[in-house]
PDB file of C-alpha atoms and ligand atoms in Angstrom:
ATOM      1  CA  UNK W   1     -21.986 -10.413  -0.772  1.00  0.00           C
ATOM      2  CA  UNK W   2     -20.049  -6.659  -0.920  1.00  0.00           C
ATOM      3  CA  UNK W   3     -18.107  -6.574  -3.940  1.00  0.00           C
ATOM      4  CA  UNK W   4     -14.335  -6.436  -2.638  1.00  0.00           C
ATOM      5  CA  UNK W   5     -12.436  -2.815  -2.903  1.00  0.00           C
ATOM      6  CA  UNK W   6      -9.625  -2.970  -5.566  1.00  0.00           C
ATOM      7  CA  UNK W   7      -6.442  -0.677  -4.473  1.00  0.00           C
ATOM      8  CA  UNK W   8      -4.482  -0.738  -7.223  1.00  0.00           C
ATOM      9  CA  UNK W   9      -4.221  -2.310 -10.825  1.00  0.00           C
ATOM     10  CA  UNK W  10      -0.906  -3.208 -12.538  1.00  0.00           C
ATOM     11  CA  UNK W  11       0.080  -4.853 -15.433  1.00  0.00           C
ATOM     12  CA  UNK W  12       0.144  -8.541 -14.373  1.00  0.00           C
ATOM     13  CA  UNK W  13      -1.416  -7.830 -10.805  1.00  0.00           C
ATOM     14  CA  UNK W  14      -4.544  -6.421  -9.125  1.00  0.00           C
ATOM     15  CA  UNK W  15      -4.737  -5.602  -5.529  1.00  0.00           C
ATOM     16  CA  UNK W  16      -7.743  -5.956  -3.313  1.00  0.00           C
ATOM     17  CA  UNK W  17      -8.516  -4.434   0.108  1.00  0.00           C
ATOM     18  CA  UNK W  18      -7.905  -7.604   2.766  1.00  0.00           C
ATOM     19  CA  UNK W  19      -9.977  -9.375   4.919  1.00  0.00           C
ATOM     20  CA  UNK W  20      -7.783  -7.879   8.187  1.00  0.00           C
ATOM     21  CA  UNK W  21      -6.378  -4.083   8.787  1.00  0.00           C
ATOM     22  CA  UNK W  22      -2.608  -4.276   6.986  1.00  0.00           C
ATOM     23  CA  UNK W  23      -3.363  -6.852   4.542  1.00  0.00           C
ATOM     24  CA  UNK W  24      -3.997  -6.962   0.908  1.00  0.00           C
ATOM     25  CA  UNK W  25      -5.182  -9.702  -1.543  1.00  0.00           C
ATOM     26  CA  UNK W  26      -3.135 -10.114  -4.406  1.00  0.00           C
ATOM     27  CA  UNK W  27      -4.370 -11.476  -7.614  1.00  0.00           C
ATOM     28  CA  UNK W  28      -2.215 -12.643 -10.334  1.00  0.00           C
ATOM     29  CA  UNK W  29      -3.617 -12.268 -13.802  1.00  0.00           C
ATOM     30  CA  UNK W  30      -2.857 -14.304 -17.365  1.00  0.00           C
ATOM     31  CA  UNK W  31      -1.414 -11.052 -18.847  1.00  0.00           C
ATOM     32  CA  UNK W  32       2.057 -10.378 -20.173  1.00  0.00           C
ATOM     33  CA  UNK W  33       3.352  -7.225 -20.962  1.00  0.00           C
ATOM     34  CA  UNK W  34       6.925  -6.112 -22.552  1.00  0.00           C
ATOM     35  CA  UNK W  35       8.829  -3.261 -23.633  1.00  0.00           C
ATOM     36  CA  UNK W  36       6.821  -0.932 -21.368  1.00  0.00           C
ATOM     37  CA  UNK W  37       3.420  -2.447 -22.567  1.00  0.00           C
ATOM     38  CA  UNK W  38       4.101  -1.922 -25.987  1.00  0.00           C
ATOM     39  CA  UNK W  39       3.700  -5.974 -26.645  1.00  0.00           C
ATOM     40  CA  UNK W  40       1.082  -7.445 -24.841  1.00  0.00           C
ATOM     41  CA  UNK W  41      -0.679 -10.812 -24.328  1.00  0.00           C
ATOM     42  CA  UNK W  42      -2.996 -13.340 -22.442  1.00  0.00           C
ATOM     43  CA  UNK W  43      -0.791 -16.367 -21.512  1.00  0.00           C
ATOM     44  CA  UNK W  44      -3.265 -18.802 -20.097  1.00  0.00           C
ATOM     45  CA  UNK W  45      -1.712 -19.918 -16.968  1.00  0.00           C
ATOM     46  CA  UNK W  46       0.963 -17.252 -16.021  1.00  0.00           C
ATOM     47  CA  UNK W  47      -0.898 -15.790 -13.439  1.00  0.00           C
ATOM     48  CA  UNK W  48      -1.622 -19.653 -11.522  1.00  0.00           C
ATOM     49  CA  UNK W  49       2.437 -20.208 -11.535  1.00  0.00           C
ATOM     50  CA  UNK W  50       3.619 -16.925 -10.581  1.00  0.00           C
ATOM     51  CA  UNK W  51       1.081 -16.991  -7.620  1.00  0.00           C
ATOM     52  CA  UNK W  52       2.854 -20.680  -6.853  1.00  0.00           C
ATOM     53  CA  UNK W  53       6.087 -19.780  -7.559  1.00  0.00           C
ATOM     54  CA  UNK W  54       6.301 -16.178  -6.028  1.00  0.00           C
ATOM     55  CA  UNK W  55       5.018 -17.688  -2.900  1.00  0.00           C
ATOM     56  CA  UNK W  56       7.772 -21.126  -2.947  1.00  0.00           C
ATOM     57  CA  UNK W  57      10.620 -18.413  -2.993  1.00  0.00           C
ATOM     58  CA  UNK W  58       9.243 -15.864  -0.495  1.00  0.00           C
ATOM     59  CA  UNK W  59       8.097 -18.319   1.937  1.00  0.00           C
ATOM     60  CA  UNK W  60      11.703 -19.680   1.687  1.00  0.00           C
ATOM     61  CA  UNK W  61      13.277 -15.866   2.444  1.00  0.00           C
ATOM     62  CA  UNK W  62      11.052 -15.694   5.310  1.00  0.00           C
ATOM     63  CA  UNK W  63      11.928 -19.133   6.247  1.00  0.00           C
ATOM     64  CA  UNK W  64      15.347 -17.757   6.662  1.00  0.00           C
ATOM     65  CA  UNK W  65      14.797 -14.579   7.825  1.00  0.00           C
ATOM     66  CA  UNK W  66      14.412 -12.151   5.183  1.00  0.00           C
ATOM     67  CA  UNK W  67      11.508 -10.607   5.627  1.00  0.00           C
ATOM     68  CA  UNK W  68       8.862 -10.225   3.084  1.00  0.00           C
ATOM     69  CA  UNK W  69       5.443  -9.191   2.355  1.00  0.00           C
ATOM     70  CA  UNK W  70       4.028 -13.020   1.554  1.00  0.00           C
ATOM     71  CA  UNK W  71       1.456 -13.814   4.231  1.00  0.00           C
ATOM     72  CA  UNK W  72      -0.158 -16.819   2.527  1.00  0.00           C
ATOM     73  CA  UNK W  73      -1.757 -18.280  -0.334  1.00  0.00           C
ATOM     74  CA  UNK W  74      -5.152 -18.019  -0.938  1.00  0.00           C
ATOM     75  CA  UNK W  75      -6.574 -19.676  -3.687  1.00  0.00           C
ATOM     76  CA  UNK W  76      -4.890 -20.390  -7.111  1.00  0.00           C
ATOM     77  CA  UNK W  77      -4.611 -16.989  -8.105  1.00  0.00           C
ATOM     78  CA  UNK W  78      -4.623 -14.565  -5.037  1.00  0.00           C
ATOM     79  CA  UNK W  79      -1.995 -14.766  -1.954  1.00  0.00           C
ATOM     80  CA  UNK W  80      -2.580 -12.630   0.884  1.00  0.00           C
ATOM     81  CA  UNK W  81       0.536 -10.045   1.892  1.00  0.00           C
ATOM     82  CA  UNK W  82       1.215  -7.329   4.269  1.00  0.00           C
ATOM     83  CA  UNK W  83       0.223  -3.503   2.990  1.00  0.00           C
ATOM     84  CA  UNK W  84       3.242  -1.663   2.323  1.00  0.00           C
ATOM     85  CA  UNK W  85       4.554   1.529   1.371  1.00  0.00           C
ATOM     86  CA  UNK W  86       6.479   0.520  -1.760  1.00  0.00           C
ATOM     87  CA  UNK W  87       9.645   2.977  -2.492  1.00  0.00           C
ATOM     88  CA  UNK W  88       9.299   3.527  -5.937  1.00  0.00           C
ATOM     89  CA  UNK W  89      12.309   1.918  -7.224  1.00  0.00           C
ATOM     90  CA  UNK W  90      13.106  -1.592  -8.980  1.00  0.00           C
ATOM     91  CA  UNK W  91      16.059  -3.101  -7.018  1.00  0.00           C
ATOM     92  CA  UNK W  92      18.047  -4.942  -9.982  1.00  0.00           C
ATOM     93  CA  UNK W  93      20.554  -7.249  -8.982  1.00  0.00           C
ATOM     94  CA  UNK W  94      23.261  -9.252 -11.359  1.00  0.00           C
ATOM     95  CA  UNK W  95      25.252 -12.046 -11.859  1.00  0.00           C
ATOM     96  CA  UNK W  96      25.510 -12.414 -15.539  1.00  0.00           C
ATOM     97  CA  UNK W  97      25.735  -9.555 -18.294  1.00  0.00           C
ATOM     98  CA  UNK W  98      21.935  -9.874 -19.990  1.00  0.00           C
ATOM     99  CA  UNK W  99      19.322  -7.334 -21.531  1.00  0.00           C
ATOM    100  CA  UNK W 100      20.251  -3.512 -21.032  1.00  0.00           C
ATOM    101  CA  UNK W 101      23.891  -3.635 -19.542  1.00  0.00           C
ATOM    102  CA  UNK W 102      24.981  -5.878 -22.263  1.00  0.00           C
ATOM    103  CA  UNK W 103      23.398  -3.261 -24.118  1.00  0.00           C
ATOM    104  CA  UNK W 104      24.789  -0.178 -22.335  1.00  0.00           C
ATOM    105  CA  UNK W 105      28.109  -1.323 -21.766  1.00  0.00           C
ATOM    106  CA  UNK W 106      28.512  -3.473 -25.060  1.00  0.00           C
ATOM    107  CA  UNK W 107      28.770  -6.767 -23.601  1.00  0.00           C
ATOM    108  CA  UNK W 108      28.277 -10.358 -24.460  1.00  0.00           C
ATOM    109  CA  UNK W 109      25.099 -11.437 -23.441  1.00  0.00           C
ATOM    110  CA  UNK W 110      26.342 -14.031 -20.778  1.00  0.00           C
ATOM    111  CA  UNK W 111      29.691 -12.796 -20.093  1.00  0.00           C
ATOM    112  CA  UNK W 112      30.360 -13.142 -16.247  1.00  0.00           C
ATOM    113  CA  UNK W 113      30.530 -10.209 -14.289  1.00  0.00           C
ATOM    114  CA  UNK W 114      32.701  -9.506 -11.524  1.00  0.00           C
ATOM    115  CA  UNK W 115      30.844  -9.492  -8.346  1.00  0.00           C
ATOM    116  CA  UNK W 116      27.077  -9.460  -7.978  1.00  0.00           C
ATOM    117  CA  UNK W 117      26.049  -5.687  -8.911  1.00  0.00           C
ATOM    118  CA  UNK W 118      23.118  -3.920  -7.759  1.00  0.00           C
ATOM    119  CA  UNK W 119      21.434  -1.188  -9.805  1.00  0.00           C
ATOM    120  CA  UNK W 120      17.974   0.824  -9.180  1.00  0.00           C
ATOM    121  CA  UNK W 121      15.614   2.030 -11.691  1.00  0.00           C
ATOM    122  CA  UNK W 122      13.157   4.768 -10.909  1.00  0.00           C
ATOM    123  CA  UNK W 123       9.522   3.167 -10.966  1.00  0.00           C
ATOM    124  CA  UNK W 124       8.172   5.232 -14.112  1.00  0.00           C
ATOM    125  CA  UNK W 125       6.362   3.989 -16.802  1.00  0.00           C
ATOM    126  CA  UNK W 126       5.777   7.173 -18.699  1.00  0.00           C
ATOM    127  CA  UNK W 127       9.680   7.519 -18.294  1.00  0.00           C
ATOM    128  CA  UNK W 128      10.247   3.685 -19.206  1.00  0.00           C
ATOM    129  CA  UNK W 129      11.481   2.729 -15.775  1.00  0.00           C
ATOM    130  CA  UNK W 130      15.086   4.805 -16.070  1.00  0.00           C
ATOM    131  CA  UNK W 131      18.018   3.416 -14.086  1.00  0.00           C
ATOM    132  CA  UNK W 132      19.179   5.727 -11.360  1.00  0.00           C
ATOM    133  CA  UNK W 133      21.752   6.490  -9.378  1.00  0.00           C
ATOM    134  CA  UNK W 134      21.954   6.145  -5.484  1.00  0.00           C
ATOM    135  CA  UNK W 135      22.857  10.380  -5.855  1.00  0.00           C
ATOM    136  CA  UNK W 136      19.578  10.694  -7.604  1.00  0.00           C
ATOM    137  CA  UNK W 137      17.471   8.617  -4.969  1.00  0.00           C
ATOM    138  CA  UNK W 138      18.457  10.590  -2.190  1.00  0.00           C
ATOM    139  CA  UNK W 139      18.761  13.540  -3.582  1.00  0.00           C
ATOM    140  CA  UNK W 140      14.977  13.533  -5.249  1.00  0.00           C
ATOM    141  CA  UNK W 141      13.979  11.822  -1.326  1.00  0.00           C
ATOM    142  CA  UNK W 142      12.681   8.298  -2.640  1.00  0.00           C
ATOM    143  CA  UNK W 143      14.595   6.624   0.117  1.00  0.00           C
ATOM    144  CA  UNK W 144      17.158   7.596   2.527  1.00  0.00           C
ATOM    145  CA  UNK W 145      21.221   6.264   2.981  1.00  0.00           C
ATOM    146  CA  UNK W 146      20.372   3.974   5.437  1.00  0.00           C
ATOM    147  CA  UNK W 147      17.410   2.428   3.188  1.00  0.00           C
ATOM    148  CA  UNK W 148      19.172   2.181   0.584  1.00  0.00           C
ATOM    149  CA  UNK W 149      22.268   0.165   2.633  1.00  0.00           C
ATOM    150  CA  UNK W 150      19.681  -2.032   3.692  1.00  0.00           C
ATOM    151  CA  UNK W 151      17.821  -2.561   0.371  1.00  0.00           C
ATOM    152  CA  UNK W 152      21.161  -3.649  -0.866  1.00  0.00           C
ATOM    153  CA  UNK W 153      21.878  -6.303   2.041  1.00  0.00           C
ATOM    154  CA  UNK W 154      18.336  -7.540   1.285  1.00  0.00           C
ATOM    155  CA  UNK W 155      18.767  -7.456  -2.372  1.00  0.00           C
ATOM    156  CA  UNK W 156      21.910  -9.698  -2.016  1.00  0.00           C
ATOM    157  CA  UNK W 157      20.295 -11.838   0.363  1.00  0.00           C
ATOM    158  CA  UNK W 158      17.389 -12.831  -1.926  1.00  0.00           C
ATOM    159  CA  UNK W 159      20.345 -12.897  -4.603  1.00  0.00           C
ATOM    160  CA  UNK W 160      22.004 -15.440  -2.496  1.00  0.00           C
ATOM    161  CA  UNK W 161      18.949 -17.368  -1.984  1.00  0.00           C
ATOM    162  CA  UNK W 162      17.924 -17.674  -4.861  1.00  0.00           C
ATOM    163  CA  UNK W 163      21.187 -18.441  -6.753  1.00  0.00           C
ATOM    164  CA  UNK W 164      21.079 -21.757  -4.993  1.00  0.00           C
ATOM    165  CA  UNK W 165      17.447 -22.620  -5.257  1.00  0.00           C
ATOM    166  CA  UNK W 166      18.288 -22.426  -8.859  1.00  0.00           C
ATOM    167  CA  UNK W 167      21.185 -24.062  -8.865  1.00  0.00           C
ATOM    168  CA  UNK W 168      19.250 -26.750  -7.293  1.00  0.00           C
ATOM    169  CA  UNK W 169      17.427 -27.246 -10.167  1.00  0.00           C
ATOM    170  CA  UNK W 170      20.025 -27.104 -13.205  1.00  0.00           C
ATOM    171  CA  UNK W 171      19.576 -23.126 -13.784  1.00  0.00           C
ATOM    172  CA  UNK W 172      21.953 -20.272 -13.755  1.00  0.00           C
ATOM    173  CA  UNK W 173      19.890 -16.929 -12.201  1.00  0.00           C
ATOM    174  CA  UNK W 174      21.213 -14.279 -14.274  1.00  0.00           C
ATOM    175  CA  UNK W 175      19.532 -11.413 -12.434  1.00  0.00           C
ATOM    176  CA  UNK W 176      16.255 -10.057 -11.048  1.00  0.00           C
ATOM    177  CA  UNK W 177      14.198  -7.448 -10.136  1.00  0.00           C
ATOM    178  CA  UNK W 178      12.682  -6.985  -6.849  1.00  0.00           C
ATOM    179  CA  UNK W 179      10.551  -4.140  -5.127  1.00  0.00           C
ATOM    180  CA  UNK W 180      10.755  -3.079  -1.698  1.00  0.00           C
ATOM    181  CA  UNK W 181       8.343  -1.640   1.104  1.00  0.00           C
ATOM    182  CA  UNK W 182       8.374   0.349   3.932  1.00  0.00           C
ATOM    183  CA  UNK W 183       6.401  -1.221   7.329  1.00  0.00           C
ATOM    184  CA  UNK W 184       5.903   0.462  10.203  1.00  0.00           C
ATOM    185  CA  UNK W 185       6.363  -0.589  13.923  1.00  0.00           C
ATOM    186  CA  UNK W 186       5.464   1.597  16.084  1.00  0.00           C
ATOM    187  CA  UNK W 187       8.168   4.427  15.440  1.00  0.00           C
ATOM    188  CA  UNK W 188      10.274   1.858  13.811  1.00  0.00           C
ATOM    189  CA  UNK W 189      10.304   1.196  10.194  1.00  0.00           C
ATOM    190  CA  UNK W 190      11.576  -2.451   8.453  1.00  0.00           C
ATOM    191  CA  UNK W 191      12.250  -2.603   4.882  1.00  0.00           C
ATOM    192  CA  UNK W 192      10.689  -5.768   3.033  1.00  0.00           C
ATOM    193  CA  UNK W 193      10.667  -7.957  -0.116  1.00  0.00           C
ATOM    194  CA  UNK W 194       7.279  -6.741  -1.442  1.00  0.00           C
ATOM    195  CA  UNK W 195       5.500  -7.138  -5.161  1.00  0.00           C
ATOM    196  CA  UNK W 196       6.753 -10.706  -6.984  1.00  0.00           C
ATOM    197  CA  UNK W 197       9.333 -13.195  -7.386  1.00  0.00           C
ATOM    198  CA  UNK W 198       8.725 -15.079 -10.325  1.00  0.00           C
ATOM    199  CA  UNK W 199       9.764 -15.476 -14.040  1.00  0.00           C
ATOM    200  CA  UNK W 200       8.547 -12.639 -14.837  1.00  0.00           C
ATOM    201  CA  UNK W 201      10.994 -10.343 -13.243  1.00  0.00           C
ATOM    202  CA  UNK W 202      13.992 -12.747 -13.171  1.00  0.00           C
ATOM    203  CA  UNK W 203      16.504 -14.260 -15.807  1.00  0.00           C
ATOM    204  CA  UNK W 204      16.664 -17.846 -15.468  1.00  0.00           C
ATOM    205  CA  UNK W 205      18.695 -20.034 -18.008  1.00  0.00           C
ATOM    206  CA  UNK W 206      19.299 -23.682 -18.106  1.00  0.00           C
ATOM    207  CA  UNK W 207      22.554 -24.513 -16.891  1.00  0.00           C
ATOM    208  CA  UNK W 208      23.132 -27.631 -19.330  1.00  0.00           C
ATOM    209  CA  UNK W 209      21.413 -25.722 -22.826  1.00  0.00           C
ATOM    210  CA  UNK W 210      21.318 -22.184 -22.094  1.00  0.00           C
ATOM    211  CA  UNK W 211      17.743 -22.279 -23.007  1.00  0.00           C
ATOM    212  CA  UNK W 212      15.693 -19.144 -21.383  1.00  0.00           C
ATOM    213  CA  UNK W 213      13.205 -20.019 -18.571  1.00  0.00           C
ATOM    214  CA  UNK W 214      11.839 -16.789 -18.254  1.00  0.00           C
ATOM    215  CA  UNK W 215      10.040 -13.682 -19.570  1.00  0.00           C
ATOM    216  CA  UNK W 216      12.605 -13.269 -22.076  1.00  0.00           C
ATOM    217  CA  UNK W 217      10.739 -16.298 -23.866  1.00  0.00           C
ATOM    218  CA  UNK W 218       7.823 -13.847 -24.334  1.00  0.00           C
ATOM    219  CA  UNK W 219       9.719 -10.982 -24.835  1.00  0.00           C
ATOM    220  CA  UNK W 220      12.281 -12.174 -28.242  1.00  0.00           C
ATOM    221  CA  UNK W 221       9.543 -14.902 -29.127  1.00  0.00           C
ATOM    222  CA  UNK W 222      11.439 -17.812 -27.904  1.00  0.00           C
ATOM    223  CA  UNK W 223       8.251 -20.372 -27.531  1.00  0.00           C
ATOM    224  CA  UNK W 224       5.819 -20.516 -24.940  1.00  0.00           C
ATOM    225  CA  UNK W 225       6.224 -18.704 -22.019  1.00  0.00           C
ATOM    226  CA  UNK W 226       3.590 -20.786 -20.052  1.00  0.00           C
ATOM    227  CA  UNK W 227       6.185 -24.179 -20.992  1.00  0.00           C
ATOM    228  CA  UNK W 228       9.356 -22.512 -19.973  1.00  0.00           C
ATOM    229  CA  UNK W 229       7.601 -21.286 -16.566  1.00  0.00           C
ATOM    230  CA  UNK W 230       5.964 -25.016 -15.791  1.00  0.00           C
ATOM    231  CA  UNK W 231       9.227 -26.374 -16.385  1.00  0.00           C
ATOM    232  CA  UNK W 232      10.874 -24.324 -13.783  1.00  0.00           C
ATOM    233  CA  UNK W 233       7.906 -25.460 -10.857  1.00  0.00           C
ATOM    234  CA  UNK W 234       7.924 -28.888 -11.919  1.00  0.00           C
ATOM    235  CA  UNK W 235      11.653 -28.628 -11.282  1.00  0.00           C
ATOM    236  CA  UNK W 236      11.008 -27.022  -7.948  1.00  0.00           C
ATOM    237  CA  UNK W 237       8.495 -30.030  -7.482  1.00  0.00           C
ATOM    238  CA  UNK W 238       5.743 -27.466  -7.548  1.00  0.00           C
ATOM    239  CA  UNK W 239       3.286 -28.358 -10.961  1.00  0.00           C
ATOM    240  CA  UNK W 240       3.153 -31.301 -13.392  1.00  0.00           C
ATOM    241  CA  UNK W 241       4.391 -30.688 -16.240  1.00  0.00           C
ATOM    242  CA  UNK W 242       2.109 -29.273 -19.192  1.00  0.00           C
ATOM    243  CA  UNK W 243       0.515 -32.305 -21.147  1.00  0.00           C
ATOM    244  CA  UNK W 244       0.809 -34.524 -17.303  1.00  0.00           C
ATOM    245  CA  UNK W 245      -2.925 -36.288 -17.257  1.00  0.00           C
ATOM    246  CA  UNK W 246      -2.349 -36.027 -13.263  1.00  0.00           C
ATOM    247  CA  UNK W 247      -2.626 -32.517 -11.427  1.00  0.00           C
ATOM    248  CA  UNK W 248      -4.533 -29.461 -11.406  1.00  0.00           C
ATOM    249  CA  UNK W 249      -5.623 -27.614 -14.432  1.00  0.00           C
ATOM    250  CA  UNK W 250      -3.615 -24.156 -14.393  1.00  0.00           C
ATOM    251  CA  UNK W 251      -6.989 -22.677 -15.857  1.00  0.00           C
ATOM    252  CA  UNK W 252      -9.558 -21.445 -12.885  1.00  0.00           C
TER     253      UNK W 252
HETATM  254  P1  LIG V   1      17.054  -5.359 -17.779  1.00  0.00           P
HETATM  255  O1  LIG V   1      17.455  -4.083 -17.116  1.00  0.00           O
HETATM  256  O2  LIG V   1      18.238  -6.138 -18.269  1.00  0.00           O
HETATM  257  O3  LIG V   1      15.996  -5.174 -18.828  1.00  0.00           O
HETATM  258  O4  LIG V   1      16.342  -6.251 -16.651  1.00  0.00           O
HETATM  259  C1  LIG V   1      17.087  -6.797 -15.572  1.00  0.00           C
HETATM  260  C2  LIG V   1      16.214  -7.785 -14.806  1.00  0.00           C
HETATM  261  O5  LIG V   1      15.174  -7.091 -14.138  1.00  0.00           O
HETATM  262  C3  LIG V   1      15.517  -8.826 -15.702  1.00  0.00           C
HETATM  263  O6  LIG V   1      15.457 -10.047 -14.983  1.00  0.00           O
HETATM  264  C4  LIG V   1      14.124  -8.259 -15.895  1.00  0.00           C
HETATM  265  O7  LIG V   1      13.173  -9.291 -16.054  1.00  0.00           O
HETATM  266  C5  LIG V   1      13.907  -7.504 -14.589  1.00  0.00           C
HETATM  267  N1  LIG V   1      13.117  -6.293 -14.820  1.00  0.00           N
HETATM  268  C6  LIG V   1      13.565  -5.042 -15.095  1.00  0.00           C
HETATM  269  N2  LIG V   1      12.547  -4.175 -15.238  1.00  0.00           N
HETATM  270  C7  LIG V   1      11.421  -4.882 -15.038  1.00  0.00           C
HETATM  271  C8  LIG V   1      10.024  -4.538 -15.051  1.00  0.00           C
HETATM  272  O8  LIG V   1       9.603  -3.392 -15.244  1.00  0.00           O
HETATM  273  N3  LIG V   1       9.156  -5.567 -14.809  1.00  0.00           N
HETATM  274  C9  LIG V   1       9.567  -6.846 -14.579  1.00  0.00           C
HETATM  275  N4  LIG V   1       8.652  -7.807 -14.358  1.00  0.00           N
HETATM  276  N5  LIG V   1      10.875  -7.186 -14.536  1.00  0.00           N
HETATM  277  C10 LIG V   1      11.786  -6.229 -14.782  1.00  0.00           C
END
């Protein structure tokens, strides 16, 4: 059998050419990375429950009706998803001061903020992802005014989502990241949720101990990342949790 093409990759992802015109696979690997790759390591596991978890919460936003790249799972590691042209910017989006605007601004690490706020970051890692403002993103041509008016409706959308999935489950979601991509129809264009939506690009604390579900855990040495992630699917009824006799293995 042909070996498949790889397009692209990243850090904690590889993407394949897919089996139709407009599709890619997308495999999830074991690694974690922090502090722009600087700290690195193979959590056995990660890659099995981001794949489950990043397709629970986008099968949910396209369940009701915001549109993302998610096509369907695949196997335990790959899901298939639409090709897109991503806009090089991480969408941030928060509820809770946490990691570098409790920095910036001096605040308490889980002081309330005001209203949601939505910040972008130019996709960079020589530059170590620097936050931008909406000036700079037109201005340089990564998206346009009207993208970025819709990238924040989506980005509070998913926000709004997936503030009560967690608080479904006994967690506070302090903020996320997100990427979007461009799709074409015909002349038309659609913005998209594209890339992840897992622990790995979201804050997640326990609402009753404050104890950090996400990559956070990795990247201050909290414990074990591959724990605090099974405990948020086996919350969402996704996995057993670790040590459970019953269930699949999150090794393949
Ligand atoms: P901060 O700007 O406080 O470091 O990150 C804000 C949120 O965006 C956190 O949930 C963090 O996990 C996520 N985030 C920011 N940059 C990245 C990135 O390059 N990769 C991933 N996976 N998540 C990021």
């Amino acid at each position: 059998m042909a070996r498949r093409k790889k397009i692209y990759e990243g850090k904690a992802k590889i993407l394949y050419e897919g089996p139709e015109p407009g599709t890619y696979v997308q495999y999830f690997k074991d690694d974690a990375t922090a502090f722009n790759a600087e700290k690195r390591a193979v959590i056995e596991g990660k890659g099995v429950l981001n794949n489950r978890l990043s397709e629970h919460f986008m099968t949910g936003l396209n369940q009701i009706g915001v549109p993302t790249h998610f096509i369907r799972r695949l196997n335990m590691r790959e899901q298939l998803i639409r090709q897109v042209e991503i806009i090089p910017l991480e969408v941030i989006v928060r509820n809770v001061a946490a990691g570098s605007i409790a920095e910036r601004l001096g605040l308490e690490e889980g002081s309330p903020l005001p209203r949601p706020i939505v910040e972008f970051s130019y996709k960079d890692d020589s530059l170590g992802d620097p936050m931008v403002s909406e000036e700079y993103i037109i201005a340089f041509g990564w998206a346009s005014q009207q993208d970025l008016d819709d990238m924040v409706a989506l980005a509070l959308r998913v926000n709004d989502f997936l503030s009560g999935v967690m608080f479904g489950i006994g967690i506070r979601l302090v903020d996320f990241k997100i990427e979007i991509g461009r799709i074409y129809d015909g002349d038309y264009q659609r913005l998209i949720v594209a890339d992840e939506i897992s622990p790995d690009s979201c804050r997640l604390w326990d609402m009753k101990t404050g104890a950090k579900l996400d990559k956070d855990v990795f990247r201050r040495d909290l414990g074990d990342l591959a724990d605090a992630y099974t405990e948020v699917a086996s919350r969402l009824g996704l996995m057993p949790r670790n040590g459970s006799s019953s269930g699949p293995k999150l090794v393949n």
